[in-house]
Coordinates of C-alpha atoms in Angstrom, one line a residue:
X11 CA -21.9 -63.3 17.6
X12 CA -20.4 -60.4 16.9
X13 CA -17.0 -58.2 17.2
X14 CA -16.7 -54.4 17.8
X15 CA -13.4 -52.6 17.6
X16 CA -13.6 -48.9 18.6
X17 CA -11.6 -46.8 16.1
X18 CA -8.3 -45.1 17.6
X19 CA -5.6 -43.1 15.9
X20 CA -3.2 -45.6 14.1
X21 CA -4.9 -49.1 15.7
X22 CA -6.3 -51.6 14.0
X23 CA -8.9 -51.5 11.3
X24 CA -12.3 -52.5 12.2
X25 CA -14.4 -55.0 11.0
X26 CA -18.1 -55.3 11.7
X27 CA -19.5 -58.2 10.5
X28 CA -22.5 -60.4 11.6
X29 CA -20.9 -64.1 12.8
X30 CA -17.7 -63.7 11.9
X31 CA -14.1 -62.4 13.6
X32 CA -11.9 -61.7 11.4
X33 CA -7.9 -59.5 11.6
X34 CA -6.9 -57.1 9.5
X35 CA -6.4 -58.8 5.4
X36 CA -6.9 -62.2 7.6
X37 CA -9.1 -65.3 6.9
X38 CA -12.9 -65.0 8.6
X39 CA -13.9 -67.1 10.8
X40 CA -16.6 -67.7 13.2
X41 CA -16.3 -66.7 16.5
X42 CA -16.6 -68.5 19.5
X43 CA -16.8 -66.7 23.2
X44 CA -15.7 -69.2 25.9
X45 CA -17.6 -69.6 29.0
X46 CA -17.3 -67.4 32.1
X47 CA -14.7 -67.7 34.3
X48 CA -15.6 -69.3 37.9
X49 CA -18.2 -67.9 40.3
X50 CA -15.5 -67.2 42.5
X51 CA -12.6 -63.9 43.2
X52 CA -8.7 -65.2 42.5
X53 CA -6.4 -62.3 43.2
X54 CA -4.6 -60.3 45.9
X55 CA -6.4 -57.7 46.9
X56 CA -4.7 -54.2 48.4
X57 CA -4.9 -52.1 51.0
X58 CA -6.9 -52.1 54.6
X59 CA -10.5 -52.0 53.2
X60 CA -10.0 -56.0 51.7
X61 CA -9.7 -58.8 53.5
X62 CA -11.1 -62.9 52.9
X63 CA -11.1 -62.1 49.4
X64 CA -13.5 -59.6 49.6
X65 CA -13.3 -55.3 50.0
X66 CA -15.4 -52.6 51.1
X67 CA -15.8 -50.0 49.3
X68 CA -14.6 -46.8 50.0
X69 CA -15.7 -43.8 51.7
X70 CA -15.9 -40.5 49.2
X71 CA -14.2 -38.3 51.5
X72 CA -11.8 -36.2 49.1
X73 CA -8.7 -38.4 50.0
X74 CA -7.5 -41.8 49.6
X75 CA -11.0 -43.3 51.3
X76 CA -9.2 -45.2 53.9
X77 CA -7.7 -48.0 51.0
X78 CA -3.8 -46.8 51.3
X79 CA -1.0 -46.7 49.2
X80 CA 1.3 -49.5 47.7
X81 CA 5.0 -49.5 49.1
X82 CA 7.4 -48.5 47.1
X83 CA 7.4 -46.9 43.8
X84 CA 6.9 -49.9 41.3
X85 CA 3.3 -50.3 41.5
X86 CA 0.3 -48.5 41.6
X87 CA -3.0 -49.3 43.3
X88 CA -6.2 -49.2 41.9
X89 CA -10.3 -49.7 42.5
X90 CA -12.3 -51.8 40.2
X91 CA -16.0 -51.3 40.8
X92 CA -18.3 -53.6 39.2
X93 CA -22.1 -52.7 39.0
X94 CA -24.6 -51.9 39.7
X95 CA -25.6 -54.9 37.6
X96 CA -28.7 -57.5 39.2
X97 CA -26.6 -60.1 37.3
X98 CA -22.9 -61.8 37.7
X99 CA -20.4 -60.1 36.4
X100 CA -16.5 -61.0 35.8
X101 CA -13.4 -58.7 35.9
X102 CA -10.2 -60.2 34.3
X103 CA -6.5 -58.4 34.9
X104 CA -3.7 -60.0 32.5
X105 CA -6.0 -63.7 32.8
X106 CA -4.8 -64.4 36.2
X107 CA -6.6 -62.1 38.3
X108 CA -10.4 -62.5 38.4
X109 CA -12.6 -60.3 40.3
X110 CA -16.4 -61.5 40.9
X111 CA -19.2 -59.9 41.6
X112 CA -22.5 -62.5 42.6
X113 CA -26.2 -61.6 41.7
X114 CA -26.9 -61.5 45.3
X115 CA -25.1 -58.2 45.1
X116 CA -26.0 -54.7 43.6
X117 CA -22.5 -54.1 43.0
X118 CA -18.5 -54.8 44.1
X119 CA -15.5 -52.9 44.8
X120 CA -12.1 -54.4 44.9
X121 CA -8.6 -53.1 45.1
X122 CA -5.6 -54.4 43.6
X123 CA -1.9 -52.9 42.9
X124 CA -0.9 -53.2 39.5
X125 CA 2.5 -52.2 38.0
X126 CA 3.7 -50.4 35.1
X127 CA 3.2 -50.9 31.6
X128 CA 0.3 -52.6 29.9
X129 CA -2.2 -54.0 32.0
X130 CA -5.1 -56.4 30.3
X131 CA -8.6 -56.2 31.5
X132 CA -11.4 -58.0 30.1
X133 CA -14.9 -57.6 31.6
X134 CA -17.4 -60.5 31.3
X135 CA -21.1 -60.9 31.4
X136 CA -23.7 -63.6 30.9
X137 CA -27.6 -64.0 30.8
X138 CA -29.5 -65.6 28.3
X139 CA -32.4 -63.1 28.8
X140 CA -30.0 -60.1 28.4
X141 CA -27.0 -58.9 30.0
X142 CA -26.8 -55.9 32.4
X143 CA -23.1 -54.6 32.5
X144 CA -21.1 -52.0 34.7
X145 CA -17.9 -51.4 35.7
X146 CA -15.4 -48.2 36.8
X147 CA -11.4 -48.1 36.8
X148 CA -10.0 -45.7 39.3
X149 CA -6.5 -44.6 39.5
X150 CA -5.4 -43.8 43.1
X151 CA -2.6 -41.1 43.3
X152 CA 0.2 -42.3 44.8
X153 CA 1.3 -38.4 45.8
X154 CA -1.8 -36.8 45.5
X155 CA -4.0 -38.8 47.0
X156 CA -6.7 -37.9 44.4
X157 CA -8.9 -40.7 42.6
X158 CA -8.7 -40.5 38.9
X159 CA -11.4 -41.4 36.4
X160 CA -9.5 -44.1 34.0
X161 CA -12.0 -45.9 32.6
X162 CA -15.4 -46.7 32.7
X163 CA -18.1 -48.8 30.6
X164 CA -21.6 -49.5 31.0
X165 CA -24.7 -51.0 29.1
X166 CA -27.6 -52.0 30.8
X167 CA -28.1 -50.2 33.5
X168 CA -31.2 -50.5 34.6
X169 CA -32.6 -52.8 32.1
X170 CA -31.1 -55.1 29.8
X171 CA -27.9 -53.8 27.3
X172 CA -28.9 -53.0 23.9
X173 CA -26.8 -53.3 20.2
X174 CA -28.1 -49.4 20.0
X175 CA -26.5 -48.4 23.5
X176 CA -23.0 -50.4 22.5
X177 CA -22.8 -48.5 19.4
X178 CA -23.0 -44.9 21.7
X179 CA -20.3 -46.7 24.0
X180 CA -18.3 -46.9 20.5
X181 CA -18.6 -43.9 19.6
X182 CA -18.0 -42.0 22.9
X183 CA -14.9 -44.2 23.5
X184 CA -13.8 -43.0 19.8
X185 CA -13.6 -39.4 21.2
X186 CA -11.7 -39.7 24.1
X187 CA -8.4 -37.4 23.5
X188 CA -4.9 -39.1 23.7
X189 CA -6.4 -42.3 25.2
X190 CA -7.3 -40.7 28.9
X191 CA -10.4 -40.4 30.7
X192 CA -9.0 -38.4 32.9
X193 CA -6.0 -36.0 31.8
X194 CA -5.2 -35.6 35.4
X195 CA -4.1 -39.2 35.8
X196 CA -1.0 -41.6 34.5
X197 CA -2.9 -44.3 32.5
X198 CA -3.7 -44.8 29.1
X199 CA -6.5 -46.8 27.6
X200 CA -6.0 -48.4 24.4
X201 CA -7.5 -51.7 22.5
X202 CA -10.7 -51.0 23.3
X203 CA -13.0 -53.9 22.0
X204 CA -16.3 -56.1 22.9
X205 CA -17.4 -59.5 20.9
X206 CA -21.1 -60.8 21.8
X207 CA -24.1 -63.0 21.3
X208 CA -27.5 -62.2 21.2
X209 CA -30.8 -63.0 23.5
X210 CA -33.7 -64.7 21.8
X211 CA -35.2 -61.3 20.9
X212 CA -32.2 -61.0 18.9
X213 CA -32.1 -56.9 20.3
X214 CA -30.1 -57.3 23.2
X215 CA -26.5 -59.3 23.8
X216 CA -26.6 -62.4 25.8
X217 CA -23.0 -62.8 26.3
X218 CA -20.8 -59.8 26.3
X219 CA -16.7 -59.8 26.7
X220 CA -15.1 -56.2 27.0
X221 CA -11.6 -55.8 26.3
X222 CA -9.1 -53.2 26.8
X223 CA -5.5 -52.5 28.1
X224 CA -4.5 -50.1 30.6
X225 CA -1.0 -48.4 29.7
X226 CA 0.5 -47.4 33.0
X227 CA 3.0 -44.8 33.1
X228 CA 5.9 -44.9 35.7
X229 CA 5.8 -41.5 36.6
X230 CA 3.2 -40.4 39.5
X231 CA 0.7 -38.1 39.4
X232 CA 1.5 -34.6 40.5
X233 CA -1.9 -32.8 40.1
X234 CA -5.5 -33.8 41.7
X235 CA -8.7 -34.9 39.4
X236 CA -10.7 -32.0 38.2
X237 CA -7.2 -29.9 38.2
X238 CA -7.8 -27.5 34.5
X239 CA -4.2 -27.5 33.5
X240 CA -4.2 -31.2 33.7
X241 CA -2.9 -32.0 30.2
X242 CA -1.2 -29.1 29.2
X243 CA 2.5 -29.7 28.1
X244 CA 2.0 -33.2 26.5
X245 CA 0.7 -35.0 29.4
X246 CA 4.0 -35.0 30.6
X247 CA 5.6 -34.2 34.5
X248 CA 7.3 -30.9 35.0
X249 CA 11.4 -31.1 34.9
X250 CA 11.7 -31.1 38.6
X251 CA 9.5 -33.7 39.1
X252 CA 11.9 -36.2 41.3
X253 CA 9.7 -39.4 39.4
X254 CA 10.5 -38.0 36.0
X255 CA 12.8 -40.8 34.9
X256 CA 9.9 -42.3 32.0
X257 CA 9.3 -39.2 29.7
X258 CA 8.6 -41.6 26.9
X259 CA 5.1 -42.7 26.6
X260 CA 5.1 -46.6 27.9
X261 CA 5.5 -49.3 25.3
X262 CA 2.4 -49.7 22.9
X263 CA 0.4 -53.4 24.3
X264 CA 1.4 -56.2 21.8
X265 CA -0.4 -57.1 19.2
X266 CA -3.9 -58.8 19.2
X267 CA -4.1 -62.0 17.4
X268 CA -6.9 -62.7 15.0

Protein backbone atom coordinates (compact mmCIF):
# COMPACT_ATOMS: atom_id res chain seq x y z
CA UNK A 1 0.00 0.00 0.00
CA UNK A 2 0.91 3.15 -0.67
CA UNK A 3 0.54 7.07 0.28
CA UNK A 4 0.38 10.04 -2.09
CA UNK A 5 0.40 13.66 -0.85
CA UNK A 6 -0.15 16.25 -3.53
CA UNK A 7 2.38 19.14 -3.08
CA UNK A 8 0.73 22.62 -2.04
CA UNK A 9 2.40 25.86 -1.08
CA UNK A 10 3.59 25.60 2.56
CA UNK A 11 1.82 21.94 3.43
CA UNK A 12 3.35 19.02 4.30
CA UNK A 13 6.31 17.32 2.75
CA UNK A 14 5.63 14.35 0.82
CA UNK A 15 6.71 11.05 1.10
CA UNK A 16 6.43 8.40 -1.52
CA UNK A 17 7.38 5.22 -0.47
CA UNK A 18 6.34 1.60 -1.42
CA UNK A 19 4.61 -0.01 2.02
CA UNK A 20 5.22 2.39 4.24
CA UNK A 21 3.26 5.87 5.78
CA UNK A 22 5.36 7.81 7.25
CA UNK A 23 4.95 12.07 8.72
CA UNK A 24 7.20 14.57 8.21
CA UNK A 25 11.04 13.48 10.35
CA UNK A 26 8.42 10.68 11.92
CA UNK A 27 8.98 6.98 12.42
CA UNK A 28 7.81 4.67 9.15
CA UNK A 29 5.45 2.44 9.48
CA UNK A 30 3.33 0.22 7.48
CA UNK A 31 0.17 1.24 6.51
CA UNK A 32 -3.03 -0.27 7.03
CA UNK A 33 -6.43 1.01 5.08
CA UNK A 34 -9.54 -0.08 7.13
CA UNK A 35 -12.42 -1.57 5.53
CA UNK A 36 -15.23 0.26 3.79
CA UNK A 37 -17.72 1.83 5.60
CA UNK A 38 -21.42 0.12 5.39
CA UNK A 39 -23.32 -0.56 2.17
CA UNK A 40 -25.72 1.88 3.37
CA UNK A 41 -26.29 6.25 3.19
CA UNK A 42 -26.16 7.87 6.99
CA UNK A 43 -26.74 11.54 6.69
CA UNK A 44 -29.39 14.33 6.31
CA UNK A 45 -29.88 15.05 3.05
CA UNK A 46 -31.10 18.85 1.76
CA UNK A 47 -33.38 20.26 -0.19
CA UNK A 48 -36.73 18.99 -2.18
CA UNK A 49 -34.92 16.66 -4.68
CA UNK A 50 -33.97 13.96 -1.42
CA UNK A 51 -36.20 12.14 0.38
CA UNK A 52 -35.87 8.15 2.06
CA UNK A 53 -32.35 8.64 2.14
CA UNK A 54 -31.96 8.92 -1.32
CA UNK A 55 -31.89 12.24 -4.07
CA UNK A 56 -32.40 12.89 -7.55
CA UNK A 57 -30.33 14.51 -9.30
CA UNK A 58 -30.79 17.70 -10.60
CA UNK A 59 -32.00 19.23 -13.66
CA UNK A 60 -29.12 21.48 -15.56
CA UNK A 61 -31.28 24.34 -16.17
CA UNK A 62 -28.94 27.44 -15.43
CA UNK A 63 -30.38 27.90 -11.82
CA UNK A 64 -30.48 26.18 -8.67
CA UNK A 65 -32.05 22.75 -10.53
CA UNK A 66 -34.98 22.53 -8.32
CA UNK A 67 -32.63 21.47 -4.90
CA UNK A 68 -33.15 24.96 -2.90
CA UNK A 69 -31.34 26.89 -0.62
CA UNK A 70 -30.47 26.27 3.21
CA UNK A 71 -32.29 28.80 5.63
CA UNK A 72 -30.38 31.16 7.13
CA UNK A 73 -26.98 32.29 6.57
CA UNK A 74 -24.79 29.63 8.60
CA UNK A 75 -24.65 26.91 6.18
CA UNK A 76 -24.21 26.32 2.78
CA UNK A 77 -25.66 23.53 0.59
CA UNK A 78 -23.96 21.43 -1.65
CA UNK A 79 -24.14 18.33 -4.33
CA UNK A 80 -21.94 15.37 -4.05
CA UNK A 81 -22.05 13.25 -7.22
CA UNK A 82 -20.52 9.97 -7.14
CA UNK A 83 -19.86 8.06 -10.49
CA UNK A 84 -20.15 7.01 -12.97
CA UNK A 85 -18.32 4.04 -11.40
CA UNK A 86 -19.83 0.12 -12.20
CA UNK A 87 -18.49 -0.45 -8.63
CA UNK A 88 -19.47 0.77 -4.91
CA UNK A 89 -18.33 3.64 -3.97
CA UNK A 90 -18.19 5.62 -0.43
CA UNK A 91 -18.37 9.43 0.35
CA UNK A 92 -17.27 10.44 3.93
CA UNK A 93 -18.13 14.27 5.39
CA UNK A 94 -16.16 14.93 8.85
CA UNK A 95 -16.66 10.61 9.57
CA UNK A 96 -20.21 11.04 10.37
CA UNK A 97 -21.85 11.53 7.21
CA UNK A 98 -21.64 8.67 4.65
CA UNK A 99 -23.00 8.82 1.29
CA UNK A 100 -23.37 5.44 -0.82
CA UNK A 101 -23.54 4.76 -4.03
CA UNK A 102 -24.45 0.66 -4.92
CA UNK A 103 -23.10 -1.23 -8.07
CA UNK A 104 -26.56 -1.53 -9.17
CA UNK A 105 -26.20 2.18 -10.04
CA UNK A 106 -24.20 4.11 -12.75
CA UNK A 107 -23.89 6.89 -10.51
CA UNK A 108 -25.48 9.01 -7.31
CA UNK A 109 -26.30 12.49 -6.42
CA UNK A 110 -26.86 13.65 -3.01
CA UNK A 111 -27.26 16.91 -1.30
CA UNK A 112 -26.31 18.04 2.01
CA UNK A 113 -25.82 21.59 3.88
CA UNK A 114 -22.58 21.95 5.29
CA UNK A 115 -21.32 24.92 7.41
CA UNK A 116 -18.45 27.00 7.54
CA UNK A 117 -14.95 26.28 8.11
CA UNK A 118 -13.18 23.03 7.33
CA UNK A 119 -15.13 20.35 6.11
CA UNK A 120 -13.49 16.63 5.75
CA UNK A 121 -14.26 14.47 2.91
CA UNK A 122 -12.78 11.21 2.27
CA UNK A 123 -13.86 9.12 -0.83
CA UNK A 124 -13.59 5.38 -0.69
CA UNK A 125 -13.36 2.53 -3.11
CA UNK A 126 -12.98 -1.19 -3.16
CA UNK A 127 -12.43 -4.13 -5.83
CA UNK A 128 -9.99 -6.59 -5.75
CA UNK A 129 -9.93 -6.72 -9.59
CA UNK A 130 -9.37 -2.92 -9.73
CA UNK A 131 -11.13 0.04 -8.55
CA UNK A 132 -13.14 2.48 -10.79
CA UNK A 133 -13.51 5.88 -8.92
CA UNK A 134 -15.56 9.23 -9.53
CA UNK A 135 -16.87 11.84 -7.73
CA UNK A 136 -17.85 15.93 -8.24
CA UNK A 137 -18.23 18.64 -5.32
CA UNK A 138 -20.56 21.40 -6.26
CA UNK A 139 -21.04 24.61 -4.46
CA UNK A 140 -24.57 25.97 -4.72
CA UNK A 141 -24.73 29.85 -4.46
CA UNK A 142 -26.68 30.85 -1.91
CA UNK A 143 -27.34 34.53 -3.87
CA UNK A 144 -26.45 33.61 -7.15
CA UNK A 145 -27.98 30.67 -7.68
CA UNK A 146 -25.01 29.52 -9.86
CA UNK A 147 -23.30 25.94 -9.27
CA UNK A 148 -19.72 26.13 -8.66
CA UNK A 149 -17.05 23.58 -9.68
CA UNK A 150 -15.16 22.81 -6.16
CA UNK A 151 -13.80 19.83 -6.56
CA UNK A 152 -13.56 16.90 -8.55
CA UNK A 153 -11.43 13.52 -8.82
CA UNK A 154 -11.54 10.70 -10.97
CA UNK A 155 -9.60 7.39 -11.97
CA UNK A 156 -11.04 4.72 -13.72
CA UNK A 157 -13.48 5.86 -15.71
CA UNK A 158 -14.23 3.52 -17.98
CA UNK A 159 -11.93 0.85 -17.10
CA UNK A 160 -10.06 0.17 -14.06
CA UNK A 161 -7.79 3.19 -12.22
CA UNK A 162 -4.23 3.08 -12.91
CA UNK A 163 -0.83 4.15 -10.63
CA UNK A 164 -0.05 6.17 -14.09
CA UNK A 165 -3.52 8.01 -14.13
CA UNK A 166 -3.14 8.92 -10.11
CA UNK A 167 0.11 10.43 -10.75
CA UNK A 168 -1.71 12.99 -13.59
CA UNK A 169 -4.47 13.53 -10.82
CA UNK A 170 -1.22 14.63 -8.60
CA UNK A 171 0.06 16.69 -10.67
CA UNK A 172 -3.02 18.51 -12.04
CA UNK A 173 -4.21 18.96 -8.44
CA UNK A 174 -0.62 20.54 -7.84
CA UNK A 175 -1.51 23.34 -10.26
CA UNK A 176 -4.68 24.44 -9.15
CA UNK A 177 -4.16 28.38 -8.10
CA UNK A 178 -4.96 29.43 -4.41
CA UNK A 179 -6.59 26.13 -3.66
CA UNK A 180 -9.96 26.78 -5.98
CA UNK A 181 -11.36 24.86 -8.74
CA UNK A 182 -13.47 27.38 -9.40
CA UNK A 183 -12.40 31.17 -8.60
CA UNK A 184 -16.06 32.04 -8.81
CA UNK A 185 -16.90 30.09 -5.69
CA UNK A 186 -16.24 30.36 -1.60
CA UNK A 187 -14.43 27.12 -0.91
CA UNK A 188 -11.08 26.16 -0.65
CA UNK A 189 -9.52 22.75 -1.21
CA UNK A 190 -6.60 21.87 0.75
CA UNK A 191 -4.95 18.37 2.19
CA UNK A 192 -5.34 16.72 -0.85
CA UNK A 193 -4.17 12.98 -0.35
CA UNK A 194 -4.90 9.18 -1.42
CA UNK A 195 -3.28 5.92 0.26
CA UNK A 196 -3.90 2.53 -1.71
CA UNK A 197 -3.35 -1.22 -2.40
CA UNK A 198 -2.74 -2.88 -5.42
CA UNK A 199 -4.77 -5.65 -7.65
CA UNK A 200 -3.03 -8.86 -8.36
CA UNK A 201 -1.60 -7.43 -11.58
CA UNK A 202 0.09 -5.20 -9.32
CA UNK A 203 -0.84 -2.06 -12.15
CA UNK A 204 -3.93 -0.96 -10.80
CA UNK A 205 -5.17 -0.01 -6.97
CA UNK A 206 -7.43 -2.36 -5.27
CA UNK A 207 -8.40 -0.20 -2.48
CA UNK A 208 -8.21 3.44 -2.87
CA UNK A 209 -9.10 6.25 0.03
CA UNK A 210 -9.14 9.99 -1.16
CA UNK A 211 -8.77 12.60 1.23
CA UNK A 212 -9.17 16.22 1.36
CA UNK A 213 -10.79 19.20 3.29
CA UNK A 214 -13.07 21.63 2.03
CA UNK A 215 -12.35 25.28 3.63
CA UNK A 216 -15.67 27.07 3.49
CA UNK A 217 -15.72 30.68 3.59
CA UNK A 218 -18.56 32.58 5.42
CA UNK A 219 -19.05 35.03 2.93
CA UNK A 220 -21.54 34.18 -0.11
CA UNK A 221 -20.87 34.25 -3.48
CA UNK A 222 -21.65 37.37 -5.35
CA UNK A 223 -20.71 36.44 -8.97
CA UNK A 224 -21.96 33.33 -11.22
CA UNK A 225 -19.51 30.31 -12.49
CA UNK A 226 -17.77 31.03 -15.68
CA UNK A 227 -17.87 35.01 -14.50
CA UNK A 228 -13.93 36.30 -15.89
CA UNK A 229 -13.26 38.65 -13.14
CA UNK A 230 -13.95 35.93 -10.78
CA UNK A 231 -10.67 36.19 -8.71
CA UNK A 232 -9.56 39.43 -9.18
CA UNK A 233 -8.92 41.50 -5.92
CA UNK A 234 -7.70 38.51 -3.78
CA UNK A 235 -10.65 36.36 -3.98
CA UNK A 236 -12.20 38.64 -1.71
CA UNK A 237 -16.12 40.35 -1.72
CA UNK A 238 -16.40 43.92 -2.68
CA UNK A 239 -16.69 46.51 0.44
CA UNK A 240 -20.40 46.78 0.08
CA UNK A 241 -21.03 43.34 0.13
CA UNK A 242 -23.68 43.19 3.24
CA UNK A 243 -21.95 39.32 4.01
CA UNK A 244 -18.58 40.81 4.15
CA UNK A 245 -18.05 40.27 7.88
CA UNK A 246 -15.06 37.13 7.19
CA UNK A 247 -12.35 39.03 5.08
CA UNK A 248 -9.78 36.73 6.60
CA UNK A 249 -9.28 33.56 4.84
CA UNK A 250 -10.95 30.67 7.15
CA UNK A 251 -8.78 28.90 9.68
CA UNK A 252 -6.15 26.46 8.07
CA UNK A 253 -7.77 22.47 8.80
CA UNK A 254 -5.76 20.97 11.75
CA UNK A 255 -3.07 19.06 11.49
CA UNK A 256 -2.94 15.44 10.05
CA UNK A 257 -1.49 12.88 12.26
CA UNK A 258 1.08 10.44 11.09
Amino acid sequence: MRPDVVPQAGGRCALLVLGVASACGGTAHQLTIEPPPPRDTHAVLAGALCADNRCSCRADNGSDGGVGVPEGTDKKRYEVRIGPSPHELWVSINKTTVLYKSAERADACFYVDLPTGAQHVELRASNPEGVSAVMQVHELGTKTRSWYDTFAFSCGSPGPCSFDELAANKAEYAQAKRSMFDPCGTTKIKGISWDHGKAPDQQHPSELVVRFTLDIYKFAAWKPSGDPTCGQGGGRPPTDEPTVEPMAEPAAPPAESP
